[in-house]
Amino acid sequence: MKRVRTAVFISGRGSNLSALIDAARAPDYPAKIALVFSNKEDAGGLAVAHEAGIPTKVISHKAFASREEFDAAIDAALRAAGIELIAEAGFMRIHSEWFVKRWHGRMINIHPSLLPLFPGIKVHEQALAAGVTESGCTVHYMVPELDAGPIIAQAKVPVLPGDTPETLAARVLAAEHKLYPEALRTVAQKLAARKNIQPSP
Ligand code: GRF
């Protein structure tokens, strides 16, 4: 079975990364986590990758004068590693339009709300302030506009009386860990069915 070579992008603790790595251990899983990329060398998720024996690449955005130059360096690293699909999981940099278009249809992200509600940051604060009775998470294709791409899958959780951003975040995160592996499976299966899955040079 062809496994789609996938890079997971992180900036932090990497609990979604863990969930994806666990899922990808199944013999019939259509994605191989071939690289973990981070813009931060102290991202906790890098240790998760090392433990699992997955190659990592760190490039600090601070070393570049523009988003385009940073993204060009990322793109070169991805090509060197033969990456075919990007799964962002808590990656805290906005990409240039050039990069997003280059990886069109091959770059997905998980966001901790029921998009189109509550894009951006402080998501659980936004949900609680709006008084919604349910929230959840969304896996979507990435487009140049933030958190606005076509939705691949969503999972809902209740918002409970007395919830704080932290308690809601924990409930949503547990749902993320189930949703993301399923969504990546769906996307990778579709890509694997295509003949030429490398992005055009
Ligand atoms: C998750 O809530 C994800 O939805 C958001 O950032 C968080 C990353 O958490 N984009 P982790 O690093 O996967 O634990």
Tab-separated table of C-alpha atoms and ligand atoms in Angstrom:
chain	number	residue	atom	x	y	z
A	1	MET	CA	0.000	0.000	0.000
A	2	LYS	CA	1.244	3.461	-0.928
A	3	ARG	CA	1.489	5.656	2.158
A	4	VAL	CA	1.363	9.385	1.669
A	5	ARG	CA	4.484	11.001	3.095
A	6	THR	CA	3.135	13.497	5.592
A	7	ALA	CA	4.828	16.307	7.525
A	8	VAL	CA	3.191	17.376	10.791
A	9	PHE	CA	3.802	21.041	11.623
A	10	ILE	CA	3.934	21.996	15.307
A	11	SER	CA	4.926	24.899	17.521
A	12	GLY	CA	4.009	23.443	20.915
A	13	ARG	CA	3.288	20.385	23.024
A	14	GLY	CA	2.238	18.087	20.169
A	15	SER	CA	-0.651	16.124	21.659
A	16	ASN	CA	-2.354	15.989	18.250
A	17	LEU	CA	0.962	14.907	16.775
A	18	SER	CA	0.955	12.010	19.275
A	19	ALA	CA	-2.535	11.011	18.192
A	20	LEU	CA	-1.496	11.048	14.521
A	21	ILE	CA	1.654	9.033	15.202
A	22	ASP	CA	-0.375	6.432	17.117
A	23	ALA	CA	-2.925	6.168	14.319
A	24	ALA	CA	-0.225	5.861	11.663
A	25	ARG	CA	1.094	2.729	13.400
A	26	ALA	CA	-1.880	0.790	12.022
A	27	PRO	CA	-0.749	-1.310	9.055
A	28	ASP	CA	-3.586	-0.052	6.852
A	29	TYR	CA	-3.135	3.647	7.660
A	30	PRO	CA	-2.652	5.537	4.368
A	31	ALA	CA	-0.301	8.246	5.720
A	32	LYS	CA	3.261	7.897	6.969
A	33	ILE	CA	4.414	10.593	9.383
A	34	ALA	CA	7.717	11.137	7.607
A	35	LEU	CA	8.731	14.456	9.174
A	36	VAL	CA	7.841	16.695	12.107
A	37	PHE	CA	8.510	20.336	11.356
A	38	SER	CA	8.663	23.099	13.953
A	39	ASN	CA	9.508	26.784	13.933
A	40	LYS	CA	10.509	26.464	17.617
A	41	GLU	CA	13.382	24.360	18.811
A	42	ASP	CA	11.827	24.086	22.292
A	43	ALA	CA	8.475	22.739	21.041
A	44	GLY	CA	7.480	19.881	23.350
A	45	GLY	CA	6.238	17.857	20.398
A	46	LEU	CA	9.782	17.428	19.081
A	47	ALA	CA	10.436	14.996	21.950
A	48	VAL	CA	7.314	13.075	20.925
A	49	ALA	CA	8.769	12.765	17.416
A	50	HIS	CA	12.204	11.713	18.690
A	51	GLU	CA	10.676	9.000	20.878
A	52	ALA	CA	8.793	7.681	17.882
A	53	GLY	CA	11.934	7.748	15.736
A	54	ILE	CA	10.491	10.296	13.319
A	55	PRO	CA	12.876	12.778	11.671
A	56	THR	CA	12.459	16.387	12.753
A	57	LYS	CA	13.333	19.674	11.127
A	58	VAL	CA	13.450	23.004	12.959
A	59	ILE	CA	13.679	26.298	11.115
A	60	SER	CA	13.137	29.445	13.143
A	61	HIS	CA	11.004	32.084	11.472
A	62	LYS	CA	13.175	34.635	13.277
A	63	ALA	CA	16.030	33.935	10.871
A	64	PHE	CA	14.077	35.350	7.915
A	65	ALA	CA	13.137	38.871	6.922
A	66	SER	CA	9.811	37.923	5.356
A	67	ARG	CA	7.122	35.241	5.457
A	68	GLU	CA	7.940	34.348	1.848
A	69	GLU	CA	11.607	33.662	2.632
A	70	PHE	CA	10.700	31.571	5.682
A	71	ASP	CA	8.147	29.625	3.645
A	72	ALA	CA	10.675	29.095	0.836
A	73	ALA	CA	13.050	27.501	3.356
A	74	ILE	CA	10.254	25.284	4.683
A	75	ASP	CA	9.286	24.317	1.153
A	76	ALA	CA	12.860	23.314	0.330
A	77	ALA	CA	13.054	21.157	3.476
A	78	LEU	CA	9.760	19.467	2.621
A	79	ARG	CA	10.897	18.706	-0.915
A	80	ALA	CA	14.219	17.337	0.348
A	81	ALA	CA	12.220	14.973	2.583
A	82	GLY	CA	9.852	13.951	-0.226
A	83	ILE	CA	6.817	15.287	1.588
A	84	GLU	CA	3.475	15.038	-0.185
A	85	LEU	CA	1.021	16.281	2.461
A	86	ILE	CA	1.171	18.746	5.360
A	87	ALA	CA	-0.890	18.322	8.542
A	88	GLU	CA	-0.660	21.360	10.795
A	89	ALA	CA	-1.254	20.707	14.486
A	90	GLY	CA	-0.758	23.783	16.613
A	91	PHE	CA	1.629	25.491	14.191
A	92	MET	CA	1.533	29.138	15.174
A	93	ARG	CA	2.764	30.929	12.060
A	94	ILE	CA	0.656	32.279	9.230
A	95	HIS	CA	1.908	31.213	5.807
A	96	SER	CA	2.411	33.377	2.750
A	97	GLU	CA	-0.158	33.124	-0.003
A	98	TRP	CA	2.577	31.661	-2.223
A	99	PHE	CA	3.112	28.722	0.126
A	100	VAL	CA	-0.575	28.007	0.665
A	101	LYS	CA	-1.220	28.020	-3.089
A	102	ARG	CA	1.813	25.816	-3.723
A	103	TRP	CA	0.442	23.215	-1.292
A	104	HIS	CA	-3.173	23.670	-2.318
A	105	GLY	CA	-5.164	20.513	-1.588
A	106	ARG	CA	-2.178	19.043	0.281
A	107	MET	CA	-2.218	21.098	3.470
A	108	ILE	CA	-4.704	20.572	6.303
A	109	ASN	CA	-5.105	22.033	9.771
A	110	ILE	CA	-7.021	21.343	12.970
A	111	HIS	CA	-8.783	24.210	14.710
A	112	PRO	CA	-10.444	23.973	18.139
A	113	SER	CA	-13.888	25.346	17.220
A	114	LEU	CA	-16.782	24.564	14.952
A	115	LEU	CA	-15.657	26.723	12.037
A	116	PRO	CA	-16.782	29.082	10.636
A	117	LEU	CA	-17.415	30.068	14.259
A	118	PHE	CA	-14.484	31.458	16.238
A	119	PRO	CA	-11.482	31.516	13.888
A	120	GLY	CA	-8.111	32.866	14.991
A	121	ILE	CA	-6.846	32.774	18.564
A	122	LYS	CA	-8.461	32.789	22.057
A	123	VAL	CA	-10.960	30.395	20.558
A	124	HIS	CA	-12.473	29.013	23.771
A	125	GLU	CA	-12.722	32.508	25.236
A	126	GLN	CA	-14.631	33.516	22.107
A	127	ALA	CA	-16.974	30.507	22.427
A	128	LEU	CA	-17.721	31.153	26.108
A	129	ALA	CA	-18.275	34.869	25.503
A	130	ALA	CA	-20.747	34.040	22.726
A	131	GLY	CA	-22.704	31.777	25.104
A	132	VAL	CA	-22.840	28.788	22.745
A	133	THR	CA	-24.063	25.480	24.204
A	134	GLU	CA	-21.807	23.367	22.024
A	135	SER	CA	-18.370	23.733	20.571
A	136	GLY	CA	-15.924	21.325	18.988
A	137	CYS	CA	-13.146	21.064	16.455
A	138	THR	CA	-12.673	21.246	12.715
A	139	VAL	CA	-10.169	19.755	10.299
A	140	HIS	CA	-10.016	21.817	7.126
A	141	TYR	CA	-7.965	22.345	4.003
A	142	MET	CA	-5.868	25.475	4.257
A	143	VAL	CA	-6.466	28.490	2.029
A	144	PRO	CA	-4.773	31.892	2.198
A	145	GLU	CA	-7.529	33.269	4.444
A	146	LEU	CA	-7.031	32.093	8.048
A	147	ASP	CA	-9.215	29.155	9.218
A	148	ALA	CA	-11.487	29.575	6.207
A	149	GLY	CA	-10.743	26.569	3.977
A	150	PRO	CA	-13.091	23.753	2.964
A	151	ILE	CA	-14.131	21.640	5.944
A	152	ILE	CA	-13.080	17.978	5.951
A	153	ALA	CA	-14.537	16.862	9.304
A	154	GLN	CA	-15.947	18.235	12.547
A	155	ALA	CA	-16.671	16.848	16.017
A	156	LYS	CA	-18.931	18.459	18.606
A	157	VAL	CA	-18.664	18.636	22.382
A	158	PRO	CA	-21.068	20.242	24.867
A	159	VAL	CA	-20.268	23.494	26.611
A	160	LEU	CA	-21.145	22.862	30.265
A	161	PRO	CA	-22.259	25.305	32.949
A	162	GLY	CA	-19.217	26.638	34.791
A	163	ASP	CA	-16.842	25.887	31.915
A	164	THR	CA	-13.651	27.951	31.781
A	165	PRO	CA	-11.483	28.286	28.662
A	166	GLU	CA	-9.287	25.566	30.201
A	167	THR	CA	-12.037	23.005	30.900
A	168	LEU	CA	-13.582	23.582	27.478
A	169	ALA	CA	-10.168	23.355	25.805
A	170	ALA	CA	-9.529	19.987	27.478
A	171	ARG	CA	-12.899	18.599	26.298
A	172	VAL	CA	-12.314	19.853	22.761
A	173	LEU	CA	-8.749	18.527	22.740
A	174	ALA	CA	-9.956	15.002	23.571
A	175	ALA	CA	-12.269	15.265	20.549
A	176	GLU	CA	-9.391	16.567	18.391
A	177	HIS	CA	-7.339	13.472	19.172
A	178	LYS	CA	-10.087	11.269	17.695
A	179	LEU	CA	-11.038	13.524	14.798
A	180	TYR	CA	-7.631	14.369	13.366
A	181	PRO	CA	-6.467	10.783	12.730
A	182	GLU	CA	-9.789	10.028	10.992
A	183	ALA	CA	-9.601	13.169	8.865
A	184	LEU	CA	-5.976	12.570	7.891
A	185	ARG	CA	-6.942	9.033	6.873
A	186	THR	CA	-9.645	10.406	4.575
A	187	VAL	CA	-7.362	12.989	2.959
A	188	ALA	CA	-4.415	10.614	2.548
A	189	GLN	CA	-6.638	7.944	1.004
A	190	LYS	CA	-7.808	10.430	-1.612
A	191	LEU	CA	-4.279	11.606	-2.380
A	192	ALA	CA	-2.921	8.061	-2.539
A	193	ALA	CA	-5.529	7.258	-5.160
A	194	ARG	CA	-4.066	9.960	-7.426
A	195	LYS	CA	-1.208	9.088	-9.742
A	196	ASN	CA	1.193	11.924	-9.194
A	197	ILE	CA	0.917	13.201	-5.655
A	198	GLN	CA	4.075	15.300	-5.558
A	199	PRO	CA	3.341	19.007	-5.891
A	200	SER	CA	4.482	20.478	-9.196
A	201	PRO	CA	7.951	22.074	-9.011
B	1	GRF	C1	-4.949	22.349	19.370
B	1	GRF	O1	-6.000	22.780	20.176
B	1	GRF	C2	-5.210	22.668	17.919
B	1	GRF	O2	-6.554	22.620	17.583
B	1	GRF	C3	-4.722	24.096	17.830
B	1	GRF	O3	-3.582	24.134	18.631
B	1	GRF	C4	-3.672	23.129	19.643
B	1	GRF	C5	-2.445	22.275	19.529
B	1	GRF	O4	-2.332	21.399	20.622
B	1	GRF	N1	-4.515	24.462	16.448
B	1	GRF	P1	-1.250	20.235	20.593
B	1	GRF	O5	0.112	20.895	20.386
B	1	GRF	O6	-1.588	19.319	19.473
B	1	GRF	O7	-1.346	19.575	21.925
